[in-house]
Amino acid sequence: MIPSSPLAAAPLSTLVAQADAGDARARDLLFATLYDELHRLAQREVRRQGAVSPLSATTLLHEVYLAFGAREVGDFPDEARFLAYAAKAMRGVLIDRVRANHAAKRGSGVRGTTLDTGHAQQVSDPDELIAIHNALEQLEQVDPTLARVVDLRFFCGFTFAEIAAVQRVAERTVQRQWDKARLYLRQALDDGAA
């Protein structure tokens, strides 16, 4: 448990700014403050991954915390960017574990993608999950905002309304971004399978 301090009473934006400036105590308090939300995201992701996920929600969250702690340069001007980073870190940890567990297995042929318009679907094929991750890395180079929407929607299971609240935009804007990202990813996945 983190002892009571002036940081404990600080607003979230102040904690984000102080953690961004390299304050280890602020970073720890920020993580503790957002722990319940991050644990909920990790639980959702582990449940969604089902048998593909080699991690428990708590293990996933703690590995994300370690990745967060190892980060040298900050870019968290607000809670939205912090949560986006956490979502991306969760995806990275899961992808790394799936790759390690299935390094010898490489499929061939064309596979469908589970990026549909509903809630995030369970990906049962580790190779498909890795292909989606690789396509998402390409998308991030082209349009980081679209990649962030996919991270939050597909990998963390956020609703359009939740993403809109985090990004402080209209829900319809998020829906358009999701549609655009799906088109890009579908094309990238089709090109990769050819």
mmCIF file of C-alpha atoms in Angstrom:
data_model
loop_
_atom_site.group_PDB
_atom_site.id
_atom_site.type_symbol
_atom_site.label_atom_id
_atom_site.label_comp_id
_atom_site.label_asym_id
_atom_site.label_seq_id
_atom_site.Cartn_x
_atom_site.Cartn_y
_atom_site.Cartn_z
ATOM 1 C CA MET A 1 0.000 0.000 0.000
ATOM 2 C CA ILE A 2 1.254 3.463 -0.831
ATOM 3 C CA PRO A 3 1.596 5.708 2.213
ATOM 4 C CA SER A 4 -0.430 8.879 2.427
ATOM 5 C CA SER A 5 1.386 11.828 0.920
ATOM 6 C CA PRO A 6 0.696 15.136 -0.799
ATOM 7 C CA LEU A 7 0.766 13.183 -4.047
ATOM 8 C CA ALA A 8 -2.173 11.060 -2.876
ATOM 9 C CA ALA A 9 -4.452 14.110 -2.923
ATOM 10 C CA ALA A 10 -3.200 15.314 -6.307
ATOM 11 C CA PRO A 11 -5.604 15.284 -9.257
ATOM 12 C CA LEU A 12 -5.001 12.642 -11.897
ATOM 13 C CA SER A 13 -3.663 15.169 -14.402
ATOM 14 C CA THR A 14 -1.044 16.282 -11.857
ATOM 15 C CA LEU A 15 -0.012 12.680 -11.214
ATOM 16 C CA VAL A 16 0.263 12.074 -14.955
ATOM 17 C CA ALA A 17 2.424 15.189 -15.369
ATOM 18 C CA GLN A 18 4.664 14.271 -12.426
ATOM 19 C CA ALA A 19 5.021 10.661 -13.602
ATOM 20 C CA ASP A 20 5.801 11.987 -17.065
ATOM 21 C CA ALA A 21 8.544 14.150 -15.544
ATOM 22 C CA GLY A 22 10.164 11.054 -14.034
ATOM 23 C CA ASP A 23 8.789 11.127 -10.479
ATOM 24 C CA ALA A 24 8.806 7.447 -9.444
ATOM 25 C CA ARG A 25 6.446 8.030 -6.492
ATOM 26 C CA ALA A 26 3.934 9.783 -8.743
ATOM 27 C CA ARG A 27 4.231 6.953 -11.286
ATOM 28 C CA ASP A 28 3.525 4.358 -8.592
ATOM 29 C CA LEU A 29 0.591 6.355 -7.223
ATOM 30 C CA LEU A 30 -0.821 6.882 -10.723
ATOM 31 C CA PHE A 31 -0.678 3.154 -11.370
ATOM 32 C CA ALA A 32 -2.286 2.440 -7.980
ATOM 33 C CA THR A 33 -5.004 5.022 -8.665
ATOM 34 C CA LEU A 34 -5.817 3.451 -12.030
ATOM 35 C CA TYR A 35 -5.219 -0.144 -10.892
ATOM 36 C CA ASP A 36 -8.903 -1.128 -10.730
ATOM 37 C CA GLU A 37 -9.589 0.231 -14.223
ATOM 38 C CA LEU A 38 -6.455 -1.400 -15.622
ATOM 39 C CA HIS A 39 -7.270 -4.699 -13.897
ATOM 40 C CA ARG A 40 -10.763 -4.604 -15.416
ATOM 41 C CA LEU A 41 -9.185 -4.107 -18.852
ATOM 42 C CA ALA A 42 -6.743 -6.956 -18.258
ATOM 43 C CA GLN A 43 -9.558 -9.278 -17.115
ATOM 44 C CA ARG A 44 -11.598 -8.404 -20.184
ATOM 45 C CA GLU A 45 -8.644 -9.070 -22.474
ATOM 46 C CA VAL A 46 -7.678 -12.383 -20.847
ATOM 47 C CA ARG A 47 -11.314 -13.565 -20.962
ATOM 48 C CA ARG A 48 -11.573 -12.518 -24.588
ATOM 49 C CA GLN A 49 -8.382 -14.350 -25.514
ATOM 50 C CA GLY A 50 -9.562 -17.531 -23.815
ATOM 51 C CA ALA A 51 -7.235 -20.470 -24.452
ATOM 52 C CA VAL A 52 -4.866 -18.322 -26.534
ATOM 53 C CA SER A 53 -3.929 -16.184 -23.536
ATOM 54 C CA PRO A 54 -1.131 -17.746 -21.505
ATOM 55 C CA LEU A 55 -1.548 -15.170 -18.707
ATOM 56 C CA SER A 56 -3.910 -14.371 -15.870
ATOM 57 C CA ALA A 57 -5.311 -10.843 -15.660
ATOM 58 C CA THR A 58 -3.160 -10.025 -12.633
ATOM 59 C CA THR A 59 0.004 -11.326 -14.296
ATOM 60 C CA LEU A 60 -0.789 -9.343 -17.435
ATOM 61 C CA LEU A 61 -1.360 -6.191 -15.400
ATOM 62 C CA HIS A 62 1.866 -6.639 -13.443
ATOM 63 C CA GLU A 63 3.874 -7.192 -16.628
ATOM 64 C CA VAL A 64 2.359 -3.988 -18.011
ATOM 65 C CA TYR A 65 3.393 -2.212 -14.814
ATOM 66 C CA LEU A 66 6.966 -3.446 -15.301
ATOM 67 C CA ALA A 67 6.909 -2.177 -18.886
ATOM 68 C CA PHE A 68 5.550 1.129 -17.613
ATOM 69 C CA GLY A 69 8.287 1.350 -14.968
ATOM 70 C CA ALA A 70 11.040 0.642 -17.505
ATOM 71 C CA ARG A 71 9.827 3.486 -19.709
ATOM 72 C CA GLU A 72 12.320 6.363 -19.749
ATOM 73 C CA VAL A 73 10.667 9.092 -21.801
ATOM 74 C CA GLY A 74 7.125 10.082 -20.958
ATOM 75 C CA ASP A 75 4.256 11.074 -23.196
ATOM 76 C CA PHE A 76 1.284 11.106 -20.831
ATOM 77 C CA PRO A 77 -0.185 14.599 -20.899
ATOM 78 C CA ASP A 78 -3.539 13.174 -19.796
ATOM 79 C CA GLU A 79 -5.396 10.074 -18.638
ATOM 80 C CA ALA A 80 -6.406 9.178 -22.203
ATOM 81 C CA ARG A 81 -2.791 8.849 -23.321
ATOM 82 C CA PHE A 82 -1.918 6.881 -20.183
ATOM 83 C CA LEU A 83 -4.756 4.410 -20.827
ATOM 84 C CA ALA A 84 -3.830 4.192 -24.510
ATOM 85 C CA TYR A 85 -0.261 3.340 -23.517
ATOM 86 C CA ALA A 86 -1.515 0.724 -21.047
ATOM 87 C CA ALA A 87 -3.741 -0.830 -23.728
ATOM 88 C CA LYS A 88 -0.841 -0.989 -26.162
ATOM 89 C CA ALA A 89 1.417 -2.461 -23.482
ATOM 90 C CA MET A 90 -1.181 -5.171 -22.719
ATOM 91 C CA ARG A 91 -1.353 -6.036 -26.393
ATOM 92 C CA GLY A 92 2.430 -6.162 -26.587
ATOM 93 C CA VAL A 93 2.754 -8.460 -23.572
ATOM 94 C CA LEU A 94 0.086 -10.828 -24.911
ATOM 95 C CA ILE A 95 1.593 -10.879 -28.395
ATOM 96 C CA ASP A 96 5.065 -11.568 -27.002
ATOM 97 C CA ARG A 97 3.731 -14.482 -24.948
ATOM 98 C CA VAL A 98 1.725 -15.895 -27.855
ATOM 99 C CA ARG A 99 4.772 -15.634 -30.130
ATOM 100 C CA ALA A 100 6.963 -17.379 -27.579
ATOM 101 C CA ASN A 101 4.425 -20.171 -27.043
ATOM 102 C CA HIS A 102 3.805 -20.728 -30.740
ATOM 103 C CA ALA A 103 7.155 -19.916 -32.349
ATOM 104 C CA ALA A 104 7.377 -23.286 -34.067
ATOM 105 C CA LYS A 105 3.831 -23.183 -35.424
ATOM 106 C CA ARG A 106 3.438 -21.232 -38.637
ATOM 107 C CA GLY A 107 0.304 -21.738 -40.673
ATOM 108 C CA SER A 108 -0.148 -21.152 -44.356
ATOM 109 C CA GLY A 109 -2.986 -20.028 -46.539
ATOM 110 C CA VAL A 110 -5.540 -17.269 -46.213
ATOM 111 C CA ARG A 111 -7.341 -16.786 -42.927
ATOM 112 C CA GLY A 112 -10.354 -14.654 -42.150
ATOM 113 C CA THR A 113 -10.090 -11.916 -39.594
ATOM 114 C CA THR A 114 -12.261 -11.425 -36.547
ATOM 115 C CA LEU A 115 -12.298 -7.631 -36.870
ATOM 116 C CA ASP A 116 -16.032 -7.301 -37.294
ATOM 117 C CA THR A 117 -18.314 -4.446 -36.357
ATOM 118 C CA GLY A 118 -19.506 -5.950 -33.064
ATOM 119 C CA HIS A 119 -17.663 -6.221 -29.785
ATOM 120 C CA ALA A 120 -14.163 -7.628 -29.842
ATOM 121 C CA GLN A 121 -14.319 -11.278 -30.748
ATOM 122 C CA GLN A 122 -12.236 -14.069 -29.339
ATOM 123 C CA VAL A 123 -9.247 -14.903 -31.516
ATOM 124 C CA SER A 124 -8.651 -18.629 -31.285
ATOM 125 C CA ASP A 125 -5.680 -18.792 -33.672
ATOM 126 C CA PRO A 126 -2.385 -17.418 -32.297
ATOM 127 C CA ASP A 127 -1.048 -16.885 -35.828
ATOM 128 C CA GLU A 128 -4.070 -14.733 -36.638
ATOM 129 C CA LEU A 129 -3.513 -12.686 -33.482
ATOM 130 C CA ILE A 130 0.117 -12.109 -34.467
ATOM 131 C CA ALA A 131 -0.927 -11.145 -38.016
ATOM 132 C CA ILE A 132 -3.419 -8.614 -36.614
ATOM 133 C CA HIS A 133 -0.725 -7.231 -34.308
ATOM 134 C CA ASN A 134 1.717 -6.841 -37.229
ATOM 135 C CA ALA A 135 -0.920 -5.102 -39.352
ATOM 136 C CA LEU A 136 -1.722 -2.836 -36.406
ATOM 137 C CA GLU A 137 1.962 -1.909 -36.092
ATOM 138 C CA GLN A 138 1.862 -0.842 -39.770
ATOM 139 C CA LEU A 139 -1.313 1.162 -39.160
ATOM 140 C CA GLU A 140 0.327 2.905 -36.210
ATOM 141 C CA GLN A 141 3.049 4.197 -38.544
ATOM 142 C CA VAL A 142 0.384 5.599 -40.891
ATOM 143 C CA ASP A 143 -2.209 6.853 -38.387
ATOM 144 C CA PRO A 144 -1.561 6.506 -34.629
ATOM 145 C CA THR A 145 -5.106 7.631 -33.771
ATOM 146 C CA LEU A 146 -6.666 4.794 -35.757
ATOM 147 C CA ALA A 147 -4.253 2.321 -34.173
ATOM 148 C CA ARG A 148 -5.225 3.588 -30.705
ATOM 149 C CA VAL A 149 -8.918 3.037 -31.526
ATOM 150 C CA VAL A 150 -8.168 -0.568 -32.537
ATOM 151 C CA ASP A 151 -6.104 -1.119 -29.379
ATOM 152 C CA LEU A 152 -8.940 0.107 -27.194
ATOM 153 C CA ARG A 153 -11.767 -1.556 -29.148
ATOM 154 C CA PHE A 154 -10.323 -4.865 -30.299
ATOM 155 C CA PHE A 155 -7.636 -5.613 -27.749
ATOM 156 C CA CYS A 156 -9.250 -4.067 -24.646
ATOM 157 C CA GLY A 157 -12.931 -4.450 -25.509
ATOM 158 C CA PHE A 158 -13.913 -0.801 -25.038
ATOM 159 C CA THR A 159 -17.250 0.301 -26.453
ATOM 160 C CA PHE A 160 -17.408 3.190 -28.912
ATOM 161 C CA ALA A 161 -18.813 5.357 -26.114
ATOM 162 C CA GLU A 162 -15.897 4.492 -23.801
ATOM 163 C CA ILE A 163 -13.353 5.256 -26.518
ATOM 164 C CA ALA A 164 -15.096 8.542 -27.302
ATOM 165 C CA ALA A 165 -14.956 9.524 -23.628
ATOM 166 C CA VAL A 166 -11.260 8.654 -23.355
ATOM 167 C CA GLN A 167 -10.386 10.521 -26.552
ATOM 168 C CA ARG A 168 -12.805 13.376 -25.877
ATOM 169 C CA VAL A 169 -14.452 13.110 -29.297
ATOM 170 C CA ALA A 170 -17.929 12.244 -30.542
ATOM 171 C CA GLU A 171 -18.943 8.597 -30.571
ATOM 172 C CA ARG A 172 -19.690 8.845 -34.300
ATOM 173 C CA THR A 173 -16.101 10.013 -34.881
ATOM 174 C CA VAL A 174 -14.841 6.872 -33.147
ATOM 175 C CA GLN A 175 -17.155 4.709 -35.272
ATOM 176 C CA ARG A 176 -15.763 6.303 -38.445
ATOM 177 C CA GLN A 177 -12.199 5.798 -37.181
ATOM 178 C CA TRP A 178 -12.980 2.146 -36.397
ATOM 179 C CA ASP A 179 -14.414 1.599 -39.892
ATOM 180 C CA LYS A 180 -11.393 3.239 -41.506
ATOM 181 C CA ALA A 181 -8.979 1.208 -39.358
ATOM 182 C CA ARG A 182 -10.791 -2.042 -40.189
ATOM 183 C CA LEU A 183 -10.486 -1.320 -43.915
ATOM 184 C CA TYR A 184 -6.770 -0.645 -43.562
ATOM 185 C CA LEU A 185 -6.176 -3.748 -41.435
ATOM 186 C CA ARG A 186 -8.242 -5.982 -43.691
ATOM 187 C CA GLN A 187 -6.183 -4.839 -46.687
ATOM 188 C CA ALA A 188 -2.916 -5.327 -44.772
ATOM 189 C CA LEU A 189 -3.996 -8.815 -43.675
ATOM 190 C CA ASP A 190 -5.059 -9.727 -47.222
ATOM 191 C CA ASP A 191 -1.738 -8.452 -48.606
ATOM 192 C CA GLY A 192 0.166 -10.420 -45.964
ATOM 193 C CA ALA A 193 -1.663 -13.660 -46.801
ATOM 194 C CA ALA A 194 -1.008 -13.387 -50.534
#
